[in-house]
XYZ file of C-alpha atoms in Angstrom:
590
model
C -11.823 19.301 -23.019
C -10.605 18.830 -19.499
C -13.190 18.205 -16.820
C -12.233 21.253 -14.770
C -13.129 23.590 -17.630
C -16.622 22.214 -18.072
C -19.542 24.168 -16.663
C -21.463 22.481 -13.889
C -24.321 20.351 -15.177
C -22.647 19.685 -18.517
C -21.446 16.257 -17.449
C -24.909 15.238 -16.263
C -26.243 16.278 -19.664
C -23.649 14.046 -21.317
C -24.985 11.030 -19.470
C -28.633 11.925 -20.094
C -27.971 12.052 -23.809
C -26.742 8.466 -23.688
C -30.262 7.354 -22.684
C -32.229 9.918 -24.684
C -34.148 7.187 -26.554
C -35.618 5.739 -23.360
C -36.220 9.230 -21.988
C -38.150 10.152 -25.148
C -40.315 7.026 -24.855
C -40.935 7.785 -21.185
C -41.968 11.361 -21.975
C -44.250 10.219 -24.795
C -46.170 7.783 -22.609
C -46.190 10.284 -19.741
C -48.002 12.610 -22.116
C -50.467 9.788 -22.853
C -51.007 9.391 -19.091
C -51.603 13.103 -18.709
C -54.094 13.082 -21.583
C -56.005 10.249 -19.922
C -56.097 12.274 -16.696
C -57.580 15.179 -18.653
C -60.200 13.006 -20.394
C -61.218 10.646 -17.561
C -63.870 12.899 -15.859
C -65.865 13.511 -19.039
C -67.379 10.026 -19.557
C -68.672 10.237 -15.979
C -70.271 13.612 -16.762
C -72.040 12.080 -19.754
C -73.387 9.245 -17.587
C -74.695 11.618 -14.899
C -76.118 14.307 -17.207
C -77.213 12.376 -20.283
C -77.824 8.792 -19.103
C -79.287 9.328 -15.625
C -80.236 12.937 -16.299
C -82.197 14.657 -19.024
C -79.488 16.808 -20.582
C -78.947 15.739 -24.202
C -75.546 15.255 -25.763
C -74.276 18.106 -27.928
C -75.534 17.839 -31.510
C -71.940 17.741 -32.731
C -71.719 14.226 -31.257
C -74.324 13.020 -33.748
C -75.534 10.367 -31.285
C -79.016 8.932 -31.948
C -79.016 5.772 -29.831
C -80.740 4.933 -26.559
C -79.578 5.878 -23.074
C -78.724 2.249 -22.303
C -76.493 2.081 -25.378
C -74.906 5.364 -24.307
C -74.232 3.851 -20.870
C -72.459 0.872 -22.463
C -70.427 3.180 -24.707
C -69.312 5.468 -21.884
C -68.488 2.585 -19.530
C -66.533 0.931 -22.351
C -64.683 4.191 -22.934
C -63.854 4.388 -19.231
C -62.526 0.824 -19.320
C -60.459 1.540 -22.430
C -58.990 4.642 -20.793
C -58.109 2.603 -17.706
C -56.442 -0.075 -19.833
C -54.496 2.444 -21.915
C -53.520 4.282 -18.733
C -52.179 1.097 -17.159
C -50.113 0.185 -20.216
C -48.760 3.715 -20.658
C -47.900 3.931 -16.951
C -45.976 0.651 -17.201
C -44.044 1.707 -20.315
C -43.332 5.183 -18.934
C -42.111 3.877 -15.564
C -39.992 1.173 -17.213
C -38.425 3.619 -19.683
C -37.511 6.126 -16.994
C -36.232 3.371 -14.678
C -33.981 1.972 -17.400
C -32.788 5.464 -18.288
C -31.984 6.122 -14.635
C -30.117 2.830 -14.319
C -28.045 3.538 -17.432
C -27.424 7.059 -16.174
C -26.160 5.890 -12.775
C -24.052 3.073 -14.231
C -22.338 5.389 -16.705
C -21.852 8.036 -14.040
C -20.365 5.542 -11.595
C -17.936 4.208 -14.199
C -17.008 7.773 -15.171
C -16.329 8.760 -11.546
C -14.288 5.607 -10.888
C -12.266 6.093 -14.060
C -11.684 9.734 -13.105
C -10.404 8.723 -9.654
C -8.055 6.066 -11.022
C -6.433 8.527 -13.432
C -5.531 11.077 -10.754
C -1.933 11.521 -9.543
C -0.846 10.980 -5.974
C -1.322 14.666 -5.118
C -5.072 14.232 -5.664
C -5.319 11.578 -2.939
C -3.151 13.502 -0.509
C -5.937 16.115 -0.344
C -8.853 13.657 -0.167
C -9.749 10.731 2.048
C -10.468 7.314 0.577
C -13.669 6.865 2.588
C -15.169 10.089 1.261
C -14.231 9.144 -2.299
C -15.962 5.783 -1.804
C -19.066 7.537 -0.486
C -19.216 9.810 -3.523
C -18.610 6.881 -5.854
C -21.259 4.574 -4.391
C -23.747 6.263 -2.035
C -23.982 9.594 -3.864
C -24.414 7.962 -7.259
C -27.115 5.714 -5.769
C -28.926 8.801 -4.446
C -28.820 10.301 -7.927
C -30.130 7.041 -9.365
C -32.978 6.977 -6.834
C -33.943 10.528 -7.728
C -33.890 9.592 -11.404
C -35.782 6.287 -11.146
C -38.316 7.112 -8.421
C -38.885 10.822 -8.927
C -38.508 11.712 -12.599
C -41.516 9.652 -13.818
C -43.711 11.056 -11.048
C -42.533 14.619 -11.611
C -43.048 14.460 -15.371
C -46.505 12.866 -15.085
C -47.566 15.285 -12.356
C -46.394 18.414 -14.158
C -48.038 17.404 -17.440
C -51.296 16.541 -15.670
C -51.355 19.797 -13.711
C -50.632 21.967 -16.749
C -53.438 20.328 -18.720
C -55.901 20.614 -15.845
C -55.097 24.305 -15.387
C -55.850 24.931 -19.061
C -59.147 23.011 -18.878
C -60.239 24.777 -15.672
C -59.428 28.117 -17.262
C -61.865 27.202 -20.035
C -64.537 26.229 -17.483
C -64.358 29.379 -15.388
C -62.095 32.115 -14.054
C -62.791 31.186 -10.440
C -61.381 27.694 -10.912
C -58.319 29.039 -12.699
C -57.590 31.589 -9.967
C -57.950 28.936 -7.262
C -55.590 26.515 -8.991
C -53.033 29.210 -9.827
C -53.057 30.473 -6.225
C -52.532 26.923 -5.061
C -49.717 26.469 -7.578
C -47.927 29.624 -6.435
C -48.085 28.491 -2.812
C -46.786 25.027 -3.663
C -43.897 26.421 -5.717
C -42.850 28.798 -2.917
C -43.256 26.053 -0.331
C -41.170 23.605 -2.345
C -38.478 26.197 -3.047
C -38.132 27.050 0.648
C -38.041 23.526 2.007
C -36.021 22.113 -0.898
C -33.172 24.463 0.017
C -33.234 23.113 3.558
C -33.421 19.503 2.403
C -30.571 20.031 -0.021
C -28.375 21.791 2.545
C -28.961 19.277 5.330
C -28.574 16.297 2.977
C -25.254 17.667 1.738
C -23.966 18.065 5.290
C -25.203 14.608 6.261
C -23.425 13.035 3.305
C -20.211 14.978 4.052
C -20.142 13.607 7.605
C -20.990 10.147 6.273
C -17.919 10.367 4.054
C -15.801 11.381 7.055
C -17.177 8.450 9.053
C -16.360 6.042 6.229
C -12.837 7.445 6.047
C -12.360 7.052 9.799
C -13.620 3.463 9.683
C -11.476 2.551 6.698
C -8.386 4.042 8.313
C -8.982 2.260 11.626
C -9.678 -1.113 10.000
C -6.624 -0.806 7.766
C -4.430 0.038 10.743
C -6.188 -2.274 13.184
C -2.942 -3.722 14.536
C -1.711 -0.248 15.481
C -5.122 0.683 16.903
C -5.275 -2.382 19.130
C -1.649 -2.391 20.272
C -1.854 1.296 21.212
C -5.111 0.889 23.115
C -6.936 3.254 20.773
C -10.065 1.164 20.136
C -12.259 3.344 22.354
C -10.840 6.515 20.811
C -11.536 5.286 17.273
C -14.995 4.080 18.280
C -15.772 7.499 19.780
C -14.494 9.274 16.675
C -16.625 7.102 14.392
C -19.767 7.373 16.540
C -19.369 11.170 16.758
C -19.245 11.484 12.979
C -22.210 9.118 12.591
C -24.199 11.189 15.101
C -23.446 14.383 13.188
C -24.515 12.715 9.948
C -27.689 11.432 11.627
C -28.476 14.869 13.054
C -28.403 16.487 9.631
C -30.355 13.569 8.131
C -33.045 14.105 10.776
C -33.104 17.816 9.979
C -33.621 16.887 6.333
C -36.468 14.547 7.328
C -38.072 17.312 9.403
C -37.947 19.670 6.425
C -39.490 17.017 4.170
C -42.266 16.297 6.683
C -43.024 20.006 7.092
C -43.133 20.419 3.326
C -45.536 17.499 2.902
C -47.852 18.553 5.735
C -48.066 22.204 4.664
C -48.846 21.359 1.051
C -51.381 18.678 2.071
C -53.186 21.094 4.399
C -53.486 23.781 1.742
C -54.604 21.201 -0.828
C -57.387 20.010 1.473
C -58.516 23.589 2.082
C -58.519 24.230 -1.660
C -60.627 21.144 -2.337
C -63.043 22.234 0.396
C -63.317 25.566 -1.406
C -63.995 23.767 -4.669
C -66.766 21.709 -3.052
C -68.345 24.819 -1.529
C -68.294 26.683 -4.820
C -69.636 23.646 -6.668
C -72.485 23.248 -4.176
C -73.483 26.887 -4.542
C -73.317 26.510 -8.321
C -75.718 23.552 -8.165
C -78.202 25.502 -6.042
C -78.001 28.448 -8.431
C -78.277 26.047 -11.409
C -75.247 27.649 -13.126
C -73.533 24.252 -13.432
C -74.958 20.807 -14.049
C -74.376 17.975 -11.627
C -72.161 16.268 -14.208
C -70.034 19.384 -14.600
C -69.690 19.573 -10.817
C -68.336 16.017 -10.901
C -65.866 17.077 -13.600
C -64.673 20.032 -11.516
C -64.299 17.997 -8.319
C -62.573 15.233 -10.272
C -60.063 17.751 -11.587
C -59.614 19.067 -8.059
C -58.740 15.549 -6.927
C -56.510 15.163 -9.991
C -54.602 18.298 -8.982
C -54.397 17.083 -5.390
C -52.708 13.795 -6.232
C -49.928 15.167 -8.523
C -49.135 18.003 -6.118
C -48.971 15.573 -3.220
C -46.670 13.348 -5.272
C -44.526 16.377 -6.087
C -44.031 17.185 -2.414
C -43.267 13.560 -1.542
C -40.695 13.246 -4.312
C -39.224 16.688 -3.690
C -37.330 15.341 -0.683
C -35.784 12.566 -2.776
C -34.906 15.112 -5.447
C -33.308 17.358 -2.810
C -31.110 14.507 -1.589
C -30.279 13.662 -5.207
C -29.324 17.256 -5.973
C -27.028 17.346 -2.930
C -25.417 14.107 -4.128
C -25.124 15.535 -7.645
C -23.216 18.533 -6.237
C -20.737 16.224 -4.501
C -20.230 14.056 -7.581
C -19.776 17.059 -9.873
C -17.367 18.574 -7.362
C -15.293 15.400 -7.587
C -15.411 15.278 -11.390
C -14.418 18.934 -11.656
C -11.432 18.327 -9.354
C -8.633 17.255 -11.656
C -4.994 17.353 -10.566
C -3.757 15.418 -13.575
C -1.726 17.313 -16.153
C -2.838 16.985 -19.768
C -1.222 14.207 -21.732
C -1.476 12.449 -25.049
C -4.822 10.677 -25.469
C -3.925 8.781 -28.640
C -3.762 4.979 -28.630
C -0.762 4.998 -30.984
C 2.768 4.574 -29.701
C 5.259 7.368 -30.200
C 8.873 6.649 -31.255
C 11.467 7.046 -28.512
C 15.206 7.473 -28.713
C 15.938 4.640 -26.308
C 15.226 4.453 -22.587
C 17.461 7.228 -21.274
C 15.983 9.430 -18.553
C 16.429 13.163 -18.160
C 15.230 15.617 -15.507
C 15.585 19.143 -16.880
C 15.180 22.128 -14.543
C 12.593 20.298 -12.478
C 11.012 21.983 -9.455
C 8.528 20.536 -6.980
C 6.649 21.918 -3.992
C 4.264 20.352 -1.511
C 1.828 22.182 0.730
C 3.310 25.507 -0.304
C 6.824 24.390 0.679
C 9.504 24.034 -1.961
C 11.096 20.565 -1.952
C 13.658 21.227 -4.676
C 14.254 23.593 -7.580
C 16.181 23.443 -10.849
C 16.955 19.750 -10.465
C 18.896 18.218 -13.345
C 19.736 14.555 -13.796
C 20.491 12.325 -16.762
C 20.538 8.537 -16.711
C 21.890 6.927 -19.855
C 20.169 3.917 -21.350
C 21.133 0.694 -19.573
C 22.725 2.532 -16.632
C 21.752 1.879 -13.027
C 22.056 4.805 -10.646
C 21.490 5.087 -6.918
C 20.042 8.092 -5.111
C 20.785 8.376 -1.403
C 20.023 11.023 1.151
C 18.249 11.812 4.383
C 14.700 10.655 5.003
C 12.181 13.179 3.693
C 14.684 14.956 1.464
C 12.673 14.268 -1.706
C 14.283 11.153 -3.172
C 10.991 9.320 -3.644
C 9.490 12.423 -5.209
C 12.063 12.216 -8.002
C 11.182 8.568 -8.604
C 7.423 9.120 -8.585
C 7.648 11.727 -11.320
C 8.759 9.140 -13.858
C 5.471 7.142 -13.876
C 3.647 10.490 -13.423
C 2.422 9.735 -9.928
C 3.611 13.253 -9.129
C 3.922 16.188 -11.510
C 6.734 18.773 -11.489
C 5.858 22.377 -10.793
C 8.423 23.512 -13.347
C 10.703 21.868 -15.869
C 10.180 18.568 -17.597
C 11.038 14.878 -17.357
C 11.893 12.982 -20.537
C 12.332 9.380 -21.644
C 14.252 8.772 -24.833
C 14.250 12.503 -25.529
C 10.465 12.856 -25.288
C 8.652 14.701 -22.526
C 6.344 12.528 -20.450
C 3.453 14.721 -21.607
C 4.091 13.500 -25.152
C 4.028 9.799 -24.291
C 0.612 8.070 -24.159
C -0.195 6.784 -20.688
C -0.475 3.151 -21.816
C 2.996 3.328 -23.393
C 4.451 4.976 -20.293
C 3.022 2.208 -18.088
C 4.710 -0.386 -20.304
C 8.029 1.474 -20.213
C 8.298 1.987 -16.465
C 8.101 -0.590 -13.672
C 7.820 1.038 -10.252
C 8.426 -0.888 -7.034
C 7.213 1.391 -4.204
C 8.248 1.371 -0.568
C 4.966 -0.206 0.495
C 4.006 -3.164 -1.643
C 0.276 -3.579 -2.151
C -1.046 -7.120 -2.439
C -4.531 -7.835 -3.764
C -6.749 -10.634 -2.502
C -6.265 -13.712 -4.671
C -3.477 -16.178 -5.376
C 0.202 -15.273 -5.380
C 0.544 -15.952 -9.092
C -2.435 -13.683 -9.850
C -0.679 -10.917 -7.929
C 2.537 -11.482 -9.879
C 0.872 -10.932 -13.283
C -1.507 -8.235 -12.032
C -2.397 -5.765 -14.781
C -0.793 -7.769 -17.599
C -3.314 -8.445 -20.341
C -3.352 -12.059 -21.510
C -0.818 -13.272 -18.923
C -1.338 -16.740 -17.432
C -0.032 -18.760 -14.487
C 2.943 -20.012 -16.498
C 4.113 -16.406 -16.960
C 3.991 -15.919 -13.197
C 6.030 -19.089 -12.612
C 8.629 -18.002 -15.155
C 8.883 -14.539 -13.546
C 9.340 -15.999 -10.065
C 12.178 -18.233 -11.230
C 13.792 -15.421 -13.213
C 13.671 -13.171 -10.174
C 15.065 -15.946 -7.983
C 12.229 -15.799 -5.452
C 10.407 -19.068 -6.175
C 12.083 -20.762 -3.197
C 10.441 -18.212 -0.900
C 6.989 -19.257 -2.120
C 7.635 -23.002 -2.084
C 7.512 -23.045 1.721
C 3.872 -21.901 1.610
C 1.143 -24.592 1.784
C 0.026 -24.158 -1.832
C 3.130 -22.498 -3.261
C 2.248 -19.721 -5.700
C -1.341 -21.022 -5.677
C -1.670 -19.903 -2.066
C -4.586 -17.505 -1.653
C -3.543 -14.377 0.222
C -5.728 -11.928 2.096
C -6.365 -8.338 1.128
C -3.182 -6.242 1.401
C -1.235 -9.474 1.953
C -1.667 -9.450 5.727
C -1.270 -13.247 5.764
C 2.265 -12.891 4.340
C 5.474 -11.602 5.855
C 6.996 -8.346 4.676
C 9.706 -10.236 2.824
C 7.202 -12.460 1.036
C 5.276 -9.392 -0.080
C 8.487 -7.884 -1.430
C 9.191 -11.099 -3.335
C 5.795 -10.814 -5.008
C 6.619 -7.219 -5.896
C 9.964 -8.060 -7.513
C 8.395 -10.966 -9.427
C 5.684 -8.552 -10.579
C 8.420 -6.209 -11.790
C 10.063 -9.024 -13.736
C 6.735 -10.066 -15.273
C 6.205 -6.548 -16.561
C 9.461 -6.725 -18.546
C 9.820 -2.945 -18.552
C 12.820 -1.103 -20.003
C 13.006 1.245 -17.014
C 12.882 0.070 -13.402
C 12.482 2.157 -10.255
C 13.218 0.599 -6.868
C 12.165 2.756 -3.919
C 13.575 1.415 -0.627
C 12.953 -2.179 -1.752
C 14.531 -3.959 1.243
C 13.156 -1.975 4.168
C 12.081 -4.218 7.037
C 13.399 -7.547 5.714
C 15.860 -9.833 7.482
C 19.510 -10.016 6.304
C 19.118 -13.465 4.746
C 16.142 -12.438 2.634
C 17.854 -9.143 1.868
C 20.627 -11.112 0.173
C 18.032 -12.972 -1.914
C 16.247 -9.758 -2.872
C 19.452 -7.904 -3.722
C 20.457 -10.727 -6.021
C 17.030 -10.548 -7.622
C 17.307 -6.778 -8.055
C 20.676 -7.132 -9.742
C 19.346 -9.710 -12.197
C 16.172 -7.761 -12.936
C 17.898 -4.442 -13.586
C 20.770 -5.816 -15.674
C 20.725 -4.249 -19.131
C 17.901 -1.904 -18.150
C 17.797 1.734 -17.111
C 17.255 1.806 -13.362
C 16.928 4.257 -10.485
C 17.464 2.769 -7.033
C 16.595 4.656 -3.861
C 17.867 3.076 -0.688
C 19.685 3.524 2.597
C 20.919 -0.067 2.531
C 24.467 -0.620 1.301
C 23.800 -4.100 -0.071
C 21.020 -2.797 -2.298
C 23.393 -0.374 -4.015
C 26.182 -2.806 -4.927
C 25.086 -3.297 -8.513
C 24.583 0.421 -9.323
C 26.910 2.171 -11.791
C 26.697 5.647 -10.226
C 25.564 7.152 -6.971
C 24.019 10.571 -6.290
C 23.519 12.197 -2.923
C 20.391 14.302 -2.489
C 20.898 17.073 0.042
C 19.233 20.472 0.550
C 17.258 20.124 -2.664
C 20.337 19.422 -4.780
C 21.638 16.271 -6.450
C 25.383 15.827 -6.177
C 27.294 13.040 -7.845
C 29.175 11.038 -5.260
C 31.238 7.878 -4.971
C 30.449 4.670 -3.180
C 33.485 5.136 -0.954
C 32.274 8.563 0.183
C 28.789 7.255 0.848
C 29.884 4.295 2.921
C 32.644 6.127 4.764
C 30.080 8.741 5.778
C 28.076 5.994 7.491
C 30.879 4.904 9.850
C 28.855 6.024 12.829
C 25.951 3.841 11.697
C 27.643 0.653 10.511
C 30.503 -1.457 11.865
C 33.741 -0.881 9.977
C 33.854 -4.568 9.096
C 30.649 -4.284 7.022
C 32.021 -1.303 5.094
C 35.312 -3.060 4.351
C 33.321 -6.078 3.244
C 31.336 -3.962 0.789
C 34.380 -2.102 -0.574
C 36.086 -5.423 -1.164
C 33.500 -6.206 -3.884
C 35.175 -3.697 -6.188
């Protein structure tokens, strides 16, 4: 079932079921803790009434020993209860903590996997910083609510329920007092929890915006500094942080008000208990030991309710984070595909676009687009900037999805080809090459299971770009910075073409592969492109004449339509952009 069709909360239940064993153990020992809370006051009553007092034990006890022996027995029972309570508290807390850790780890992996599987359209509507906040900070808030709050909530609720039942057996007055207190606490928690949840959600939203602003500014730091925009970016970031802080403070105020109101009412209730107990002693309707039992239960109610109010704020923050994570998981722009791990047979590596339509932001880019590329053919697509050429290319690896029509490889629709098989079939060299931190050779074989340094060396030589790397201090062992900022644009492109060779795909897409490189390196890259694409099905998108020399056919993309053209027409149409000598030089290759 697709994530978008799942009801909210279902996914959280999926993760909870993965740790149901630990949750069951935690609940079991929480019940033991609650039982100890229920039993603990009674040994003290026996000591006061039957050891120090004159009230005999009930005959059903069958006790015939001395008072001193009874004192030893009751004190021993109190010690045993304390020991059992300590062990059960440890096991319960550990079980819930482990369950919460497993829950958060599985959730984080699920969210990350969900993000990685989304097409480009998904990221055009969302900022990377906010996605990172949901992936890390929000999941951590959920984990904190699970680990710190669930054990306390479970123990407190079980203890309170048991105490209410016992007090009901002792007298109606006690029951009414506790129930009235419970109603107030529930209403108080419900009111303030809504505020905590709302303010926490807003605070986290602004935190995500701040992270996005910081990530964007750091990534484009050269542009920020050279355009004198450091103060502007600093102001933007600080404004978002202030908004996040304001809502966080509002959440803290709500939590403090919730704690203080519940604590005040609890203290008043205990004062009422003490007053009633004192009157009962004077009227001799209750023994001193029973008064100790009642006041002990009053204190036992006080502590769990106070814990509930303290943890309610953490739960409110966790619930707000849960909403944001579920919102992300329910957002799914990916079209359904084959989930099998088995390869499907293909009729070669021919490519076909059949009646394809695409729109962006409500604007139609093209409609009823048809194109066929025979196996082993290399075609070029040219056209004005922004006309939609790259959109056509990105549909093949399913980075973008058509609104209508279908794209096929070897006669099969892309929807019918498993994603792992499609990734093996298609090598895509985008306009902007992304370089990961690490060595050059690690970047060359990125994503290839089982590949080693020797494979990277072989790919660099096959692509004809090894000479470019030899001038570096450590050759292909040179460690590059994140995004390859320590390399030139041409060196990054050489890594990209070597990466394409290493993939050994049957279909290759080159999207403006020589933009921004010098003429000398352009010659090297064009030679590499020709070698890499030979014998393979290829789509080349470029404005550069040299890049198109090795293509078999050329198509011009204009006004949402693909029209087959000739190289002569293309280059003659660029007379106003290129010296005639360069055009004659190109035409002389034929």
